Tab-separated table of C-alpha atoms in Angstrom:
chain	number	residue	atom	x	y	z
X	1	ILE	CA	-12.549	109.437	122.534
X	2	SER	CA	-9.982	111.358	124.598
X	3	ILE	CA	-11.240	109.450	127.661
X	4	CYS	CA	-9.388	106.398	126.302
X	5	ARG	CA	-6.110	107.952	127.446
X	6	ASP	CA	-7.261	107.141	130.984
X	7	LEU	CA	-8.357	103.574	130.165
X	8	PRO	CA	-5.141	101.712	129.292
X	9	ASN	CA	-6.632	98.316	130.205
X	10	ILE	CA	-9.789	98.562	128.109
X	11	GLU	CA	-10.204	95.591	125.754
X	12	VAL	CA	-13.205	96.429	123.530
X	13	ILE	CA	-14.180	99.865	122.203
X	14	THR	CA	-17.306	100.625	120.165
X	15	PHE	CA	-17.321	104.119	118.705
X	16	SER	CA	-19.369	103.606	115.537
X	17	VAL	CA	-21.306	106.607	114.179
X	18	ASN	CA	-19.594	109.137	116.434
X	19	GLY	CA	-17.956	111.788	114.259
X	20	ILE	CA	-14.479	110.609	115.329
X	21	SER	CA	-11.520	111.792	113.237
X	22	ASP	CA	-8.476	111.305	115.506
X	23	LEU	CA	-7.198	107.944	116.803
X	24	GLU	CA	-4.252	109.292	118.794
X	25	PRO	CA	-5.972	108.738	122.207
X	26	LEU	CA	-5.962	104.974	121.519
X	27	ASN	CA	-2.203	104.508	121.248
X	28	GLN	CA	-1.839	103.741	124.981
X	29	CYS	CA	-4.600	101.098	125.093
X	30	GLN	CA	-2.190	98.158	125.154
X	31	ASN	CA	-4.901	95.589	125.998
X	32	LEU	CA	-7.266	96.653	123.213
X	33	SER	CA	-8.378	93.627	121.194
X	34	GLU	CA	-11.513	94.843	119.378
X	35	LEU	CA	-12.099	98.314	117.895
X	36	TYR	CA	-15.314	99.310	116.109
X	37	LEU	CA	-15.123	102.630	114.236
X	38	ARG	CA	-17.629	102.198	111.417
X	39	LYS	CA	-19.109	105.327	109.872
X	40	ASN	CA	-16.995	108.064	111.455
X	41	ASN	CA	-14.966	110.945	109.992
X	42	ILE	CA	-11.523	109.316	109.796
X	43	ALA	CA	-10.056	111.015	106.751
X	44	SER	CA	-6.603	109.458	106.480
X	45	LEU	CA	-5.238	105.930	106.763
X	46	ASN	CA	-2.262	107.548	108.475
X	47	GLU	CA	-4.413	107.357	111.620
X	48	LEU	CA	-3.409	103.677	111.661
X	49	PHE	CA	-0.038	104.925	112.910
X	50	TYR	CA	-1.589	105.135	116.388
X	51	LEU	CA	-2.756	101.497	116.269
X	52	LYS	CA	0.483	99.888	115.057
X	53	ASN	CA	1.874	99.371	118.566
X	54	LEU	CA	-1.235	97.740	120.043
X	55	PRO	CA	-0.069	94.109	120.417
X	56	ARG	CA	-3.465	92.541	121.123
X	57	LEU	CA	-5.617	94.222	118.450
X	58	ARG	CA	-7.332	91.441	116.510
X	59	VAL	CA	-10.609	92.941	115.271
X	60	LEU	CA	-11.003	96.284	113.487
X	61	TRP	CA	-14.113	97.662	111.805
X	62	LEU	CA	-13.201	100.805	109.857
X	63	SER	CA	-15.547	100.724	106.866
X	64	GLU	CA	-17.682	103.701	105.790
X	65	ASN	CA	-14.999	106.221	106.733
X	66	PRO	CA	-13.538	108.712	104.231
X	67	CYS	CA	-10.123	107.032	104.571
X	68	CYS	CA	-11.466	103.899	102.851
X	69	GLY	CA	-11.428	105.792	99.542
X	70	SER	CA	-12.648	104.466	96.209
X	71	ASP	CA	-10.227	101.528	95.943
X	72	PRO	CA	-11.294	98.822	98.432
X	73	HIS	CA	-8.334	96.562	97.555
X	74	ARG	CA	-5.728	99.256	98.228
X	75	TYR	CA	-7.523	100.215	101.451
X	76	ARG	CA	-7.625	96.649	102.784
X	77	MET	CA	-4.036	95.919	101.763
X	78	THR	CA	-2.783	99.097	103.466
X	79	VAL	CA	-4.609	98.293	106.693
X	80	LEU	CA	-3.280	94.720	106.753
X	81	ARG	CA	0.277	95.758	105.931
X	82	ASN	CA	0.311	98.053	108.946
X	83	LEU	CA	-1.762	95.829	111.246
X	84	PRO	CA	-0.702	92.276	110.287
X	85	SER	CA	-1.987	90.814	113.573
X	86	LEU	CA	-5.614	91.477	112.634
X	87	GLN	CA	-7.798	88.389	112.393
X	88	LYS	CA	-10.871	90.228	111.147
X	89	LEU	CA	-11.187	93.522	109.235
X	90	ASP	CA	-14.603	95.057	108.561
X	91	ASN	CA	-16.345	91.855	109.648
X	92	GLN	CA	-14.346	89.806	107.127
X	93	ALA	CA	-11.758	87.230	108.188
X	94	VAL	CA	-8.136	87.960	107.274
X	95	THR	CA	-6.326	85.215	105.326
X	96	ASP	CA	-2.628	84.368	105.151
X	97	GLU	CA	-2.748	85.059	101.413
X	98	GLU	CA	-4.007	88.594	102.065
X	99	LEU	CA	-1.253	89.265	104.565
X	100	SER	CA	1.356	88.173	102.026
X	101	GLN	CA	-0.221	90.274	99.282
X	102	ALA	CA	-0.420	93.271	101.616
X	103	LEU	CA	3.383	93.387	101.716
X	104	ILE	CA	3.272	94.071	97.965
X	105	ASP	CA	0.110	96.121	97.435
X	106	GLY	CA	-0.217	97.900	100.779
X	107	GLU	CA	1.336	101.216	101.703
X	108	GLU	CA	3.593	101.382	104.757
X	109	ILE	CA	2.547	104.096	107.205
X	110	THR	CA	5.506	105.586	109.054
X	111	ALA	CA	4.142	108.886	110.384
X	112	PRO	CA	0.940	110.250	111.951
X	113	PRO	CA	-1.366	112.456	109.882
X	114	ALA	CA	-1.130	116.230	109.805
X	115	ARG	CA	-3.783	117.912	111.933
X	116	ARG	CA	-6.171	120.670	110.938
X	117	ASN	CA	-6.489	123.754	113.096
X	118	VAL	CA	-9.177	123.522	115.754
X	119	GLU	CA	-10.958	126.158	117.772
X	120	ASN	CA	-12.888	125.527	120.985
X	121	GLY	CA	-12.515	121.807	120.453
X	122	CYS	CA	-14.342	121.803	117.112
X	123	PRO	CA	-12.690	121.248	113.733
X	124	GLU	CA	-12.912	124.067	111.225
X	125	SER	CA	-15.965	123.902	109.031
X	126	THR	CA	-15.617	122.036	105.747
X	127	GLU	CA	-17.938	121.301	102.876
X	128	SER	CA	-18.482	117.834	104.271
X	129	SER	CA	-19.756	119.100	107.623
X	130	ALA	CA	-23.302	119.344	106.314
X	131	ALA	CA	-23.223	115.726	105.227
X	132	GLU	CA	-22.249	114.658	108.741
X	133	SER	CA	-25.539	115.987	110.069
X	134	THR	CA	-27.880	113.974	107.852
X	135	THR	CA	-31.059	112.500	109.275
X	136	GLU	CA	-29.690	108.979	108.750
X	137	THR	CA	-26.585	109.662	110.829
X	138	GLU	CA	-28.535	111.320	113.640
X	139	SER	CA	-30.965	108.403	113.727
X	140	GLU	CA	-28.134	105.841	113.910
X	141	LEU	CA	-26.399	107.857	116.595
X	142	LEU	CA	-29.575	107.980	118.667
X	143	ASN	CA	-30.162	104.244	118.281
X	144	PHE	CA	-26.569	103.481	119.280
X	145	SER	CA	-26.652	105.752	122.334
X	146	LEU	CA	-30.062	104.490	123.442
X	147	GLU	CA	-28.953	100.861	123.178
X	148	GLU	CA	-25.773	101.487	125.151
X	149	THR	CA	-27.587	103.557	127.764
X	150	ASN	CA	-30.216	100.869	128.348
X	151	LYS	CA	-27.510	98.209	128.567
X	152	ILE	CA	-25.900	100.110	131.431
X	153	ARG	CA	-29.276	100.759	133.088
X	154	GLU	CA	-29.969	97.015	132.958
X	155	GLU	CA	-26.662	96.329	134.715
X	156	LEU	CA	-27.682	98.824	137.381
X	157	GLY	CA	-31.074	97.163	137.853
X	158	MET	CA	-32.894	100.173	136.362
X	159	LYS	CA	-35.749	100.189	133.856
X	160	PRO	CA	-34.841	100.842	130.199
X	161	VAL	CA	-35.494	104.294	128.767
X	162	PRO	CA	-38.269	104.325	126.126
X	163	ARG	CA	-37.179	105.804	122.807
X	164	ASP	CA	-39.702	108.649	123.047
X	165	LYS	CA	-38.234	109.640	126.433
X	166	PHE	CA	-34.604	109.452	125.377
X	167	SER	CA	-32.932	112.829	125.029
X	168	SER	CA	-32.179	113.161	121.331
X	169	PHE	CA	-30.112	115.752	119.541
X	170	SER	CA	-32.109	118.825	118.625
X	171	PRO	CA	-31.754	119.931	114.969
X	172	ARG	CA	-31.181	123.428	116.334
X	173	GLU	CA	-28.011	122.322	118.091
X	174	THR	CA	-24.752	122.911	116.287
X	175	ASP	CA	-22.886	119.931	114.910
X	176	CYS	CA	-20.098	120.583	117.412
X	177	ASN	CA	-22.509	120.533	120.377
X	178	ARG	CA	-24.000	117.243	119.213
X	179	LYS	CA	-20.547	115.665	119.060
X	180	LYS	CA	-19.578	117.008	122.485
X	181	ARG	CA	-22.804	115.743	124.013
X	182	ASN	CA	-22.349	112.265	122.563
X	183	ASN	CA	-18.687	112.185	123.590
X	184	VAL	CA	-19.707	112.894	127.183
X	185	LEU	CA	-22.227	110.048	127.063
X	186	ASN	CA	-19.688	107.604	125.663
X	187	ALA	CA	-17.094	108.680	128.230
X	188	ILE	CA	-19.568	107.930	131.036
X	189	LEU	CA	-20.458	104.537	129.551
X	190	LEU	CA	-16.808	103.569	129.175
X	191	LEU	CA	-15.933	104.588	132.714
X	192	MET	CA	-18.890	102.709	134.169
X	193	LYS	CA	-17.619	99.481	132.613
X	194	GLU	CA	-14.489	99.905	134.742
X	195	LEU	CA	-16.441	100.054	138.022
X	196	ASP	CA	-17.045	97.226	140.478
X	197	ALA	CA	-20.357	96.515	142.241
X	198	GLU	CA	-19.753	99.100	144.965
X	199	GLY	CA	-18.921	101.780	142.428
X	200	LEU	CA	-22.004	100.972	140.341
X	201	GLU	CA	-24.220	101.240	143.443
X	202	ILE	CA	-22.860	104.734	144.075
X	203	VAL	CA	-23.578	105.670	140.466
X	204	GLN	CA	-27.096	104.245	140.751
X	205	GLN	CA	-27.822	106.336	143.833
X	206	THR	CA	-26.390	109.466	142.202
X	207	VAL	CA	-28.395	108.905	139.010
X	208	GLY	CA	-31.568	108.394	141.064
X	209	ARG	CA	-31.087	111.686	142.906
X	210	ARG	CA	-30.294	113.468	139.668
X	211	LEU	CA	-33.407	112.114	137.962
X	212	GLN	CA	-35.593	113.152	140.901
X	213	ALA	CA	-34.165	116.671	140.765
X	214	LEU	CA	-34.762	116.933	137.021
X	215	ARG	CA	-38.327	115.649	137.295
X	216	LYS	CA	-39.025	118.111	140.097
X	217	LYS	CA	-37.675	120.928	137.941
X	218	GLU	CA	-39.844	119.838	134.995
X	219	LEU	CA	-42.950	119.809	137.168
X	220	GLN	CA	-42.163	123.312	138.448
X	221	GLU	CA	-41.710	124.601	134.909
X	222	GLU	CA	-45.054	123.113	133.881
């Protein structure tokens, strides 16, 4: 998600099922209108502090994050009090009545959340870390990455990658390595959306050479 600091003009971001916990890199995305963050690791609604100054944000999907808590009314009211320009929250339209009620029932967020200590780019282990590595989450993450990858390949005029050929996350990999690997993929996909036709042709040629080299290496190993 840190790549967003270099994409101030991006308008739509889809980061669902990505292990994201920090929204600070989004606070400079002044053209952002749609943000999809379903099923991540956002622990505190104070992360909304980084979205309060995004004038064009109209759609936010934040459900299935720890910050939603056990009180859906309080959660929705707090989000709408701090982001009153939203037109849709968690795939549900925002009404004028809700915005008025949010001023009463919602909590005003005036400061960013406190950060945990990190080492080598990975948060310290917690009891919830095991839950983040469930088979369901890994399967959703693979489906999401495969869909996005094939969408880009289609734009480049390349054949889609079959699911059985797509590089999945090995269970032997650490949770941190899985997140880093997926972050790299998402960074590449985001940057490619910023390219024009000439830039995409360069990427296509580079990807072709890279694939040939990898296939040659695989044949040699066999």
